[in-house]
Short mmCIF file of C-alpha atoms in Angstrom, two decimals:
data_model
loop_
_atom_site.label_atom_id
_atom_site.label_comp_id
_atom_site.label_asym_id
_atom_site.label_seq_id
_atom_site.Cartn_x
_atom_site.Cartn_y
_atom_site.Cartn_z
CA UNK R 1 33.15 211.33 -4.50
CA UNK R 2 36.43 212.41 -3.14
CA UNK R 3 35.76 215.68 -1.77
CA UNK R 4 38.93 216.63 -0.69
CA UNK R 5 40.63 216.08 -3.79
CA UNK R 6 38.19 217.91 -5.50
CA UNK R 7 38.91 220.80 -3.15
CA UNK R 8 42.63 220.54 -3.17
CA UNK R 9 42.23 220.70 -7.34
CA UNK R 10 39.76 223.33 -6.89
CA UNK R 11 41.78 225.47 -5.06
CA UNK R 12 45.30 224.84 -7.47
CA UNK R 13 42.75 226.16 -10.09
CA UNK R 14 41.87 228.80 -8.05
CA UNK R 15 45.25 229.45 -7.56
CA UNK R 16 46.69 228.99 -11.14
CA UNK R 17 44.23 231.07 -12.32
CA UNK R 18 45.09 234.03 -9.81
CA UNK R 19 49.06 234.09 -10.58
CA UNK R 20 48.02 233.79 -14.69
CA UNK R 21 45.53 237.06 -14.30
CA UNK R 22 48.23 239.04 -11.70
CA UNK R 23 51.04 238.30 -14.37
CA UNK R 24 48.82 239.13 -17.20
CA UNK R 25 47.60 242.13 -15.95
CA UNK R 26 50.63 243.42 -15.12
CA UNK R 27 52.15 243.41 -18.52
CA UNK R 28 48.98 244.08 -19.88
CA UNK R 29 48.97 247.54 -17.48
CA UNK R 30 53.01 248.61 -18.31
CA UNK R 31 52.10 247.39 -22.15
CA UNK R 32 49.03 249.95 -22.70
CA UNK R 33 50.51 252.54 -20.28
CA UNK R 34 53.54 252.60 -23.05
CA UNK R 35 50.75 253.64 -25.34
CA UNK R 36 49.53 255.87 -23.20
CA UNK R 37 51.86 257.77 -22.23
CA UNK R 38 54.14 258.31 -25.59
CA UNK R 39 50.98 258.90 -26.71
CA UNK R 40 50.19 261.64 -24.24
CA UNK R 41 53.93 263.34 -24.54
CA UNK R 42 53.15 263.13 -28.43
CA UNK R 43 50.00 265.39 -27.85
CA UNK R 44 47.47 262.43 -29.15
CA UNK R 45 44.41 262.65 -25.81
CA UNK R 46 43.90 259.14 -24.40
CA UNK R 47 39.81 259.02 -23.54
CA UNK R 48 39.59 255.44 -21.48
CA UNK R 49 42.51 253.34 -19.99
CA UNK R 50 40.90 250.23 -19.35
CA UNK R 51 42.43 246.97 -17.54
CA UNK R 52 40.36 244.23 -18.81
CA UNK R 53 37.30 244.01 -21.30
CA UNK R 54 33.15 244.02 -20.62
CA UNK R 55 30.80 246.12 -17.83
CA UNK R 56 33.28 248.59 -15.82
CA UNK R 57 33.77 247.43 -12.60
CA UNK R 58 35.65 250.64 -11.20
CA UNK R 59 36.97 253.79 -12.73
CA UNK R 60 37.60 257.70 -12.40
CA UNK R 61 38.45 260.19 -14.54
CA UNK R 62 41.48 262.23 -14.14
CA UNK R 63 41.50 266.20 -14.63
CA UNK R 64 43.31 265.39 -18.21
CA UNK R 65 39.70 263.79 -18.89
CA UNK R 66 40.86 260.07 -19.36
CA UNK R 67 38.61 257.91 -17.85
CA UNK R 68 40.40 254.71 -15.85
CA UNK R 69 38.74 251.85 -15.25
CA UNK R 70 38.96 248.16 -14.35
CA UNK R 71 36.83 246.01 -16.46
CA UNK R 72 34.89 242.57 -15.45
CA UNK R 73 36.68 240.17 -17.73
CA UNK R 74 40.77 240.64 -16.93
CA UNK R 75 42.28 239.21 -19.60
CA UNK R 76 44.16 241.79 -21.62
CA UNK R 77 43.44 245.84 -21.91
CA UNK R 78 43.55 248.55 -24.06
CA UNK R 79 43.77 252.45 -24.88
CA UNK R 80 41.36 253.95 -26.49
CA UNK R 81 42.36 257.47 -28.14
CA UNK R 82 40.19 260.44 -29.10
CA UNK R 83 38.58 259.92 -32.34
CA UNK R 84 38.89 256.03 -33.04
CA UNK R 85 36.32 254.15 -34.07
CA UNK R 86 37.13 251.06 -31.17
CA UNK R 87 39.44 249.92 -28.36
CA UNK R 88 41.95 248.55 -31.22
CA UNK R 89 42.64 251.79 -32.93
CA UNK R 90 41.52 250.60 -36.03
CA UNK R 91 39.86 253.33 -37.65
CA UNK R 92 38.31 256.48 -37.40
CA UNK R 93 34.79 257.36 -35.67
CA UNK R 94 33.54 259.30 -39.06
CA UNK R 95 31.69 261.35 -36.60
CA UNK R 96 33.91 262.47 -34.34
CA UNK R 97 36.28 263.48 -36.74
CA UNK R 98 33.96 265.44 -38.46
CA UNK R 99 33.21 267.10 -35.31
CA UNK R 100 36.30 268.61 -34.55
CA UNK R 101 37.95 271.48 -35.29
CA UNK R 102 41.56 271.27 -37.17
CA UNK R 103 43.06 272.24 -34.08
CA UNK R 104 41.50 269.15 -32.33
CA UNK R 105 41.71 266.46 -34.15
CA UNK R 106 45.72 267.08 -33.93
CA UNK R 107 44.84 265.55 -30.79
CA UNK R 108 43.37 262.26 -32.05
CA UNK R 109 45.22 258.88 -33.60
CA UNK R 110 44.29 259.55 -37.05
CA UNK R 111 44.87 263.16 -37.26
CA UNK R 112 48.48 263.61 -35.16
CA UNK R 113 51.64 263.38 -37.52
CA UNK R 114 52.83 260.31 -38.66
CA UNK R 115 56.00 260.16 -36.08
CA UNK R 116 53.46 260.73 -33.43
CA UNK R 117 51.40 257.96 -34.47
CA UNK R 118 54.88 255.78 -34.83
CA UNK R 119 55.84 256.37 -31.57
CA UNK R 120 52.53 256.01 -29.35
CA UNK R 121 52.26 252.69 -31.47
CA UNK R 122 55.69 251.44 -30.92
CA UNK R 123 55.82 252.52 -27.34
CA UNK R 124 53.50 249.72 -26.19
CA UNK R 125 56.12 246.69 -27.05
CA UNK R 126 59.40 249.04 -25.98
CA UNK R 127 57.55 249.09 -22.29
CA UNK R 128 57.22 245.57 -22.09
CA UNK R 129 60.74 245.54 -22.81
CA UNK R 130 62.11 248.28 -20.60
CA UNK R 131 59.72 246.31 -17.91
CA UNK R 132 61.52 242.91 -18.39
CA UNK R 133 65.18 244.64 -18.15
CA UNK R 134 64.14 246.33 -14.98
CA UNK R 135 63.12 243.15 -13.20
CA UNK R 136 65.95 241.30 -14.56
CA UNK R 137 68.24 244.17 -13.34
CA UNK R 138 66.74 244.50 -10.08
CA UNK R 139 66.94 240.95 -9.65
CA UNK R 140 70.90 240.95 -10.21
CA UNK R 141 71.33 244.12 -8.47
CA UNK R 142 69.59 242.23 -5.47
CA UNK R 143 70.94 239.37 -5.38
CA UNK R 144 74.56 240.03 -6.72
CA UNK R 145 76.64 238.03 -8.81
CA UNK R 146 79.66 236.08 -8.23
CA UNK R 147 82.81 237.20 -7.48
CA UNK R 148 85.64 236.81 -9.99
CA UNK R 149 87.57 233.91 -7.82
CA UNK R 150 85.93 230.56 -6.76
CA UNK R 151 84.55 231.37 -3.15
CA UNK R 152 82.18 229.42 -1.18
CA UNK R 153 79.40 231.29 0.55
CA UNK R 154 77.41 228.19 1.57
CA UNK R 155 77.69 224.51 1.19
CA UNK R 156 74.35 222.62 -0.19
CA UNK R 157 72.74 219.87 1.57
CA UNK R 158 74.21 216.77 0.20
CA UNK R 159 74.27 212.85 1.68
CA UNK R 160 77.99 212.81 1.00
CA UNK R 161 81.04 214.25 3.78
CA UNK R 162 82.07 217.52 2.84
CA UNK R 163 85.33 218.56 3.86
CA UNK R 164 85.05 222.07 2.41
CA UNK R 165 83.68 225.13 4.30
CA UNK R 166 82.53 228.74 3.79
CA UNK R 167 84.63 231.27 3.07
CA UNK R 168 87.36 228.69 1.15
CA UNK R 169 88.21 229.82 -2.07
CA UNK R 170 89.03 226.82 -5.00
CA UNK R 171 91.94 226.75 -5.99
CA UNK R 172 92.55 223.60 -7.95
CA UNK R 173 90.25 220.56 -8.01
CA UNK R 174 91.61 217.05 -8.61
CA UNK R 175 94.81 218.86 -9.79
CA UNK R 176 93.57 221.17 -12.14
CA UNK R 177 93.87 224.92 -11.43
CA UNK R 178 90.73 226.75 -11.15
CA UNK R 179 91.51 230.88 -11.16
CA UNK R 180 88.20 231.40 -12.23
CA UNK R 181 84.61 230.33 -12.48
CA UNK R 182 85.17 229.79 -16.72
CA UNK R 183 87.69 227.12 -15.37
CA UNK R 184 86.22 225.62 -12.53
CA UNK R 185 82.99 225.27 -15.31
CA UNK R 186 86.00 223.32 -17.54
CA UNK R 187 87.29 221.40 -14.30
CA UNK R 188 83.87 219.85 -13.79
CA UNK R 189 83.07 218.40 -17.02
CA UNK R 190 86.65 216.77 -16.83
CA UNK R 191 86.14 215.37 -13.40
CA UNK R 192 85.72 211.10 -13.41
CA UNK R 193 82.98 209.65 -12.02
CA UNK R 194 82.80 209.61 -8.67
CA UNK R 195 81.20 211.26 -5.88
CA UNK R 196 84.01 212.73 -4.15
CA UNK R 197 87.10 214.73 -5.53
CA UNK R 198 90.21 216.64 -3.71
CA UNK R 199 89.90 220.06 -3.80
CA UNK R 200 93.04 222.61 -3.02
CA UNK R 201 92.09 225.41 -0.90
CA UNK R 202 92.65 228.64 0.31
CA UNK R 203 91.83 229.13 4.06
CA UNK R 204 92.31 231.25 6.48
CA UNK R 205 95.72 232.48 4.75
CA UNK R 206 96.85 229.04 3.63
CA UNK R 207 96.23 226.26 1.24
CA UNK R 208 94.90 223.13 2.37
CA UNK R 209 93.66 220.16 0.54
CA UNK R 210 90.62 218.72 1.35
CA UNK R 211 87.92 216.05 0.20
CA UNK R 212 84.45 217.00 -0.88
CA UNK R 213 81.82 216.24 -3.06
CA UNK R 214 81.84 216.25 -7.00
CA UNK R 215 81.63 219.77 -8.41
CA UNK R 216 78.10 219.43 -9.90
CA UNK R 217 76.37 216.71 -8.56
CA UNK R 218 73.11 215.30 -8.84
CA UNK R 219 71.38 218.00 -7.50
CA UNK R 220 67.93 219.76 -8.36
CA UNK R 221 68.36 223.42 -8.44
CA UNK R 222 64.67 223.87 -9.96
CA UNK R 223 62.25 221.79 -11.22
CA UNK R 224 60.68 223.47 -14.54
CA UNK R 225 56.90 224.22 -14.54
CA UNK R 226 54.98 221.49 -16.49
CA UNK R 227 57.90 219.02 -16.46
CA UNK R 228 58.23 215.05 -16.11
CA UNK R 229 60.29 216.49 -12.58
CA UNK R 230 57.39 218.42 -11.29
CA UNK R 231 54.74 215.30 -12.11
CA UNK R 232 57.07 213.16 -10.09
CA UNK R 233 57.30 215.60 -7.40
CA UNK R 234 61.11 216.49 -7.34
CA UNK R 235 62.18 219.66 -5.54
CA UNK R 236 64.79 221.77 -5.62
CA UNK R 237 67.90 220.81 -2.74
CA UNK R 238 66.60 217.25 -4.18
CA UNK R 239 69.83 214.66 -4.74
CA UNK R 240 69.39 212.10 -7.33
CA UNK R 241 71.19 209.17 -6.01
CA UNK R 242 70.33 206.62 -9.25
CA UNK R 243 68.33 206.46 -12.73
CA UNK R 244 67.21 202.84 -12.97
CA UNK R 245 69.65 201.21 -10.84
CA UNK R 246 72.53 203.22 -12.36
CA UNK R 247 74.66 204.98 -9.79
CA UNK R 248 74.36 208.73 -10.52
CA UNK R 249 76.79 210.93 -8.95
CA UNK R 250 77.34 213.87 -11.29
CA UNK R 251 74.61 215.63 -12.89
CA UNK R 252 76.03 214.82 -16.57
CA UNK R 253 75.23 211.34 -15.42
CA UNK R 254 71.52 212.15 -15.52
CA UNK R 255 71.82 213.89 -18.78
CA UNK R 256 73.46 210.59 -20.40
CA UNK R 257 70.81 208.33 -19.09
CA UNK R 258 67.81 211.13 -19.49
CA UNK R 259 69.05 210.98 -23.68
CA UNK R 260 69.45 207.31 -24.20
CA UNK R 261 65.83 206.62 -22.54
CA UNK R 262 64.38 207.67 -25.53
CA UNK R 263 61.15 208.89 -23.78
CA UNK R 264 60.64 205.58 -21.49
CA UNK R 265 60.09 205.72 -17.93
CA UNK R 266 63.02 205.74 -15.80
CA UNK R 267 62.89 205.09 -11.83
CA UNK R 268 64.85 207.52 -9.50
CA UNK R 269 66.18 206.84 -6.08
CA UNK R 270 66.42 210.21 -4.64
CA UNK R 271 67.69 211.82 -1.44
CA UNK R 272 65.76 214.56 0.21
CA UNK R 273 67.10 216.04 3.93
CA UNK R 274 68.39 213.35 4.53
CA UNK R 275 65.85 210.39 3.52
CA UNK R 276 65.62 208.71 0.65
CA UNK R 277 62.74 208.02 -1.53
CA UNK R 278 61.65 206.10 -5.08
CA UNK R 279 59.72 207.54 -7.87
CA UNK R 280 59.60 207.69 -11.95
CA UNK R 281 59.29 209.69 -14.84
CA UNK R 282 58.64 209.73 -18.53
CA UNK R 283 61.38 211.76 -20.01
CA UNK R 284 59.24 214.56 -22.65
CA UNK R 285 60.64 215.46 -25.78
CA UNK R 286 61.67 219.12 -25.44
CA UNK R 287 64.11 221.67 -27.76
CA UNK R 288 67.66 221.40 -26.85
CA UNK R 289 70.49 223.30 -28.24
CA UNK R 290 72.30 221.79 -31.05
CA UNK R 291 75.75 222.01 -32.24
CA UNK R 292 74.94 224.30 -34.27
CA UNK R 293 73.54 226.55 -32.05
CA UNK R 294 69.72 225.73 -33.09
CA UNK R 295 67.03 223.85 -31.49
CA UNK R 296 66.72 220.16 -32.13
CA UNK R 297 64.13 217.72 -30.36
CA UNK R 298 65.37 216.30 -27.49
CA UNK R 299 64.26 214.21 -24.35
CA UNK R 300 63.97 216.39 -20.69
CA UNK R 301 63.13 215.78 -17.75
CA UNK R 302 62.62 219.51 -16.60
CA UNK R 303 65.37 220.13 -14.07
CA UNK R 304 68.32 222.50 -13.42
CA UNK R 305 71.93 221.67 -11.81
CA UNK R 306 74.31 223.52 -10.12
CA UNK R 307 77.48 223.84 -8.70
CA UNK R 308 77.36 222.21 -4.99
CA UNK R 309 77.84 225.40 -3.65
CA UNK R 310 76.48 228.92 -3.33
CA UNK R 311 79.30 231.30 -4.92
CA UNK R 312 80.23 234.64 -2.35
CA UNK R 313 78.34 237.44 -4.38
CA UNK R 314 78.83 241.13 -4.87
CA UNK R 315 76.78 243.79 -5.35
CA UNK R 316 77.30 245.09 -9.29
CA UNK R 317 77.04 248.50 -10.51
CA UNK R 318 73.76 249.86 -12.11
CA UNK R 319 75.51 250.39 -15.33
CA UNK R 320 76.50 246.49 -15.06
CA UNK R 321 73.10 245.42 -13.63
CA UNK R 322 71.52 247.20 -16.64
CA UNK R 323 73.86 245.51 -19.06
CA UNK R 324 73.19 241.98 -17.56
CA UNK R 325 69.26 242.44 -17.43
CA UNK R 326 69.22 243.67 -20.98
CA UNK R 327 71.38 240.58 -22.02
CA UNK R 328 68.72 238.09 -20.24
CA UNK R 329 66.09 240.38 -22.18
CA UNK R 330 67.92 239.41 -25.29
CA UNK R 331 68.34 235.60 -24.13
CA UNK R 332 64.35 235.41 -24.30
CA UNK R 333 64.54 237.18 -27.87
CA UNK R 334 66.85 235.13 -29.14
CA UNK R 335 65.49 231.95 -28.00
CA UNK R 336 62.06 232.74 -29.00
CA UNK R 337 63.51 232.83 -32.44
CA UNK R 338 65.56 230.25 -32.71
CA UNK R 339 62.15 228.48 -31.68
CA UNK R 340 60.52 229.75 -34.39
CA UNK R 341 62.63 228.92 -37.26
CA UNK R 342 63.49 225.52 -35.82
CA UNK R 343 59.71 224.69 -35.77
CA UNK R 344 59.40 225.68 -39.23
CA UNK R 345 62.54 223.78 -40.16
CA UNK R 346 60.49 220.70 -38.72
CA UNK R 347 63.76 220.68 -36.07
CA UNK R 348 61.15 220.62 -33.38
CA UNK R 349 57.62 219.73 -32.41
CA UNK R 350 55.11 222.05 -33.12
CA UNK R 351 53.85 221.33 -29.72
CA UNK R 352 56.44 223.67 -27.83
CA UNK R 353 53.73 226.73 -28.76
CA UNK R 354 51.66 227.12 -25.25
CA UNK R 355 48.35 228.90 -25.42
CA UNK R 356 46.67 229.98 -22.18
CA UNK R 357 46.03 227.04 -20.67
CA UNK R 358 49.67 226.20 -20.79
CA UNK R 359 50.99 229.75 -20.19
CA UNK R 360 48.45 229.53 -16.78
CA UNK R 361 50.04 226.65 -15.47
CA UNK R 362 53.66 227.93 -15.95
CA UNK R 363 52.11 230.94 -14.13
CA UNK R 364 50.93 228.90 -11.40
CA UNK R 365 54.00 227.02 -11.23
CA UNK R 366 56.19 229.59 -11.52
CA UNK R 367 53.79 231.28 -8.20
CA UNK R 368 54.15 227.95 -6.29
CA UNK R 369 58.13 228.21 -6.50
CA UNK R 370 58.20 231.02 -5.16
CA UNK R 371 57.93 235.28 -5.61
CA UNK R 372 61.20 235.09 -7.17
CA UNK R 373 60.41 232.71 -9.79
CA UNK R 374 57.23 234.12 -9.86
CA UNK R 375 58.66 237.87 -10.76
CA UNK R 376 61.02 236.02 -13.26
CA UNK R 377 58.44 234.39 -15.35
CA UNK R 378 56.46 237.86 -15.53
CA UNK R 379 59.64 239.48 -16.63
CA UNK R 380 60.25 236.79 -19.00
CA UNK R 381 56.46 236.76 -20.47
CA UNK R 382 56.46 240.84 -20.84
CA UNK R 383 59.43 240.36 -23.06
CA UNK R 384 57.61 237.95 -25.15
CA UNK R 385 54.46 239.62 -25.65
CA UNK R 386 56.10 243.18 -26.40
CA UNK R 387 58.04 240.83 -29.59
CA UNK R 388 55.00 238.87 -30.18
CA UNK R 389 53.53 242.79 -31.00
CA UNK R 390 55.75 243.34 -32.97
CA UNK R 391 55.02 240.99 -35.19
CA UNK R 392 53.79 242.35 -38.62
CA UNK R 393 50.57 241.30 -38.42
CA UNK R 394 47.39 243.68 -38.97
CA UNK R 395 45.71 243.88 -35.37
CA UNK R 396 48.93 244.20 -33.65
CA UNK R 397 51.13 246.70 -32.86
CA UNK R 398 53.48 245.67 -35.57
CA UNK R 399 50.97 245.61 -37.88
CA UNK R 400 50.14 249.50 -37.56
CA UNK R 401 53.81 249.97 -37.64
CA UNK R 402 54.14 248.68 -41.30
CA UNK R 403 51.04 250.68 -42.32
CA UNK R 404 52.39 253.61 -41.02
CA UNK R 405 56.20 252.87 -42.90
CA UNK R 406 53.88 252.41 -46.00
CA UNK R 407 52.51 256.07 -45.24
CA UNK R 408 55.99 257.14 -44.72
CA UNK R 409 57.37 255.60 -48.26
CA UNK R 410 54.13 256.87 -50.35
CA UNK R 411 52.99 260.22 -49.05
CA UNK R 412 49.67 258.39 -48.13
CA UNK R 413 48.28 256.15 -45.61
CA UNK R 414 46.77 252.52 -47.01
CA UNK R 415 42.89 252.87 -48.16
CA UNK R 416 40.21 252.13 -45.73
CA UNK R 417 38.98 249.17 -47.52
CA UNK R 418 42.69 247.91 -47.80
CA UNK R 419 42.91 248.77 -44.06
CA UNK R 420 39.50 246.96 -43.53
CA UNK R 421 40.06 243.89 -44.99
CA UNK R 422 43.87 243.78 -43.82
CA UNK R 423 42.81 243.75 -40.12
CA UNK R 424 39.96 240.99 -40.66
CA UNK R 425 42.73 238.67 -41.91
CA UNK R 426 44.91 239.77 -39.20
CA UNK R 427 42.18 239.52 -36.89
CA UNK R 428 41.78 235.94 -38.47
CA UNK R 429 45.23 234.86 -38.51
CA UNK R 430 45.47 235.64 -33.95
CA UNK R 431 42.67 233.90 -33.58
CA UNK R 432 44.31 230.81 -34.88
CA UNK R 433 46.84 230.84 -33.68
CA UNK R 434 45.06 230.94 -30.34
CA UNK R 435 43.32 228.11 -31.23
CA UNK R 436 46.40 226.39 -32.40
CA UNK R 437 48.04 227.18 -28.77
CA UNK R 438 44.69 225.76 -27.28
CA UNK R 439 44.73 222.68 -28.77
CA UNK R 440 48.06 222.20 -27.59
CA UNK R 441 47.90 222.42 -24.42
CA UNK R 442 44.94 220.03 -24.59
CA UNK R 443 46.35 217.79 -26.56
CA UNK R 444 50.56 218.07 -26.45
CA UNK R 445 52.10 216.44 -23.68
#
């Protein structure tokens, strides 16, 4: 037996399985305190706050009387209010409603007004939104974004001269003005191929011209968790030198070759601080955009590009940082559902629907790249699961917000054996699709 093989895929288990219950936990904690809270403002009195399932591990009660605690199993978490009959708000406790007084059960789930109800429901998802725009918004506030001109903070690593320096600002490249980043963007897709280009510059007060490498090389800017990259071990600052012999000195280059593989391994020569090495990879069928703005099945290889620079940066204003990290909030929205509706178009694979094996090893990835990519991917998930909520499906929180719009419409709320039986198919229908997301990631490549 190979022990330490076993212990170095013991301990990426271990690890996986950490980042997956951290990231978890924490949208599980922001989602439920959403319910809490609202629900708390709204008058309705939380009893247990629980992070996790099974035998209480830890908790307190606060002077409001909720009791907090940290359950055994830590995969998910709930509220439970006064007067319901279990941790999913479900129902009533028949005998603890009949218990209280009028003026108490105003307190409880089932006996607050309607937009109470609404709210304490709906606040759950809005958190996990409001949570993924913060972290997005941080992040952009943090890091900055670039300036409006072309300007080069740093140069990347590359095994090509580079007559270019910090602090030169682009003015034209192989002739073709570049005022701004929307046409230095243009100015690389019409570049030939070739590894070098002239560049017109602004330095030190006057405009030079210079020779440096390609706009958007070959280069790995990240390697997607899960990938064909990752198997073959590419990192980011990587430089792809050649796909199967073929000389590849712009990142398009890749893309061509990557499409017309049609799935069949391809050898890489690749450059890496300045050695160079051979591998392979199995390009995986994954969605890419289509012209008309869908998703199509399309062959990957799990890697980002870049320019060959780092653009100078400033620091936005929160008003701007909060309009950029709501728009990457939306990009996840939006995606999601152009997934969905190109899966049920039969435009892609069914396959592309992770359960928690997969989502675990994006986790651990996403960990293993680093606390940025790390904090990304949580971001990313929270908005997911506050939409996946949503959904109108009994069980979830979208669920209870359709019974409560049918209470609003008819003057009534939905019978209990209507309620009853609508939750045991809802109940049926997440289970499922858990299973379906299992079997994927056991059996999907």
């Amino acid at each position: 037996m190979d022990f330490p093989a076993l212990l170095t895929s013991f301990g990426d288990t271990a690890w996986t399985v950490l980042a997956f219950v951290v990231a978890l936990s924490v949208i599980v904690a922001v989602h439920e305190y959403g319910h809490y809270i609202v629900g708390r403002w709204s008058g309705i009195h939380a009893e247990v706050f629980s992070l996790g399932f099974g035998p209480r591990l830890w908790s307190r009660v606060d002077r409001r009387g909720t009791r907090w605690q940290i359950a055994a199993v830590p995969f998910g978490g709930y509220v439970k209010f006064l007067g319901d009959a279990n941790a999913a708000s479900a129902g009533a406790d028949a005998g603890t409603m009949a218990r209280l007084s009028p003026e108490e059960q105003r307190h409880t789930m089932h006996g607050a007004p309607l937009w109470a109800r609404a709210a304490t429901v709906f606040a759950g998802p809005a958190f996990n939104f409001i949570l993924s725009i913060a972290v997005f918004s941080l992040t952009v506030f943090a890091t900055g974004i670039a300036t409006d001109r072309p300007e080069i903070a740093a140069l990347k690593p590359l095994p090509v001269e580079n007559g270019l320096q910090p602090g030169d600002r682009i003015l034209a490249v192989a002739g073709i003005e570049t005022p701004d980043y929307t046409a230095l963007g243009k100015a690389a897709d019409a570049l030939p191929v070739s590894a070098s280009v002239d560049y017109r510059v602004l330095r030190g007060g006057q405009e030079v011209t210079v020779t440096g490498p390609t706009l958007m090389p070959a280069l790995v800017l990240s390697v997607l968790p899960k990938s064909a990259a990752m198997d073959a071990g590419l990192k980011e600052g990587d430089v792809i030198l050649s796909m199967n012999g073929t000389p590849t000195p712009r990142f398009d280059d890749l893309q061509g070759i990557v499409k017309a593989s049609g799935g069949k391994p391809i050898a890489l020569s690749v450059w890496r601080a300045g050695e160079v090495f051979e591998t392979s990879l199995s390009p995986r069928e994954r969605p890419v955009t289509a012209e008309d703005g869908g998703l199509e099945t399309g062959y990957q290889i799990g890697i980002a590009g870049s320019f060959m620079f780092d653009p100078a940066t400033r620091r936005p204003g929160v008003v701007e940082a909060l309009g950029l990290g709501a728009a990457q909030t939306w990009g996840v929205v939006d995606t999601t559902f152009r997934g969905i509706s190109s899966m049920i178009a039969g435009r892609i694979s069914t396959c592309n629907v992770s359960g928690p094996v997969g989502m675990a090893q994006a986790t651990g990835a996403a960990a293993s790249a680093g606390l940025s990519s790390f904090i990304w991917l949580v971001a990313a998930l929270s908005t997911a699961i506050g939409l996946l909520n949503l959904f109108p499906i009994p069980v979830l929180d979208g669920g209870h917000l359709v019974f409560h719009a049918f209470e609003w419409a008819t003057g009534r709320p939905p019978s209990d054996k209507f309620m009853n039986a609508a939750m045991a198919v809802g109940l049926t229908v997440v289970l499922a699709l858990m299973i379906f997301g299992l079997t994927n990631d056991l059996f999907c490549r």
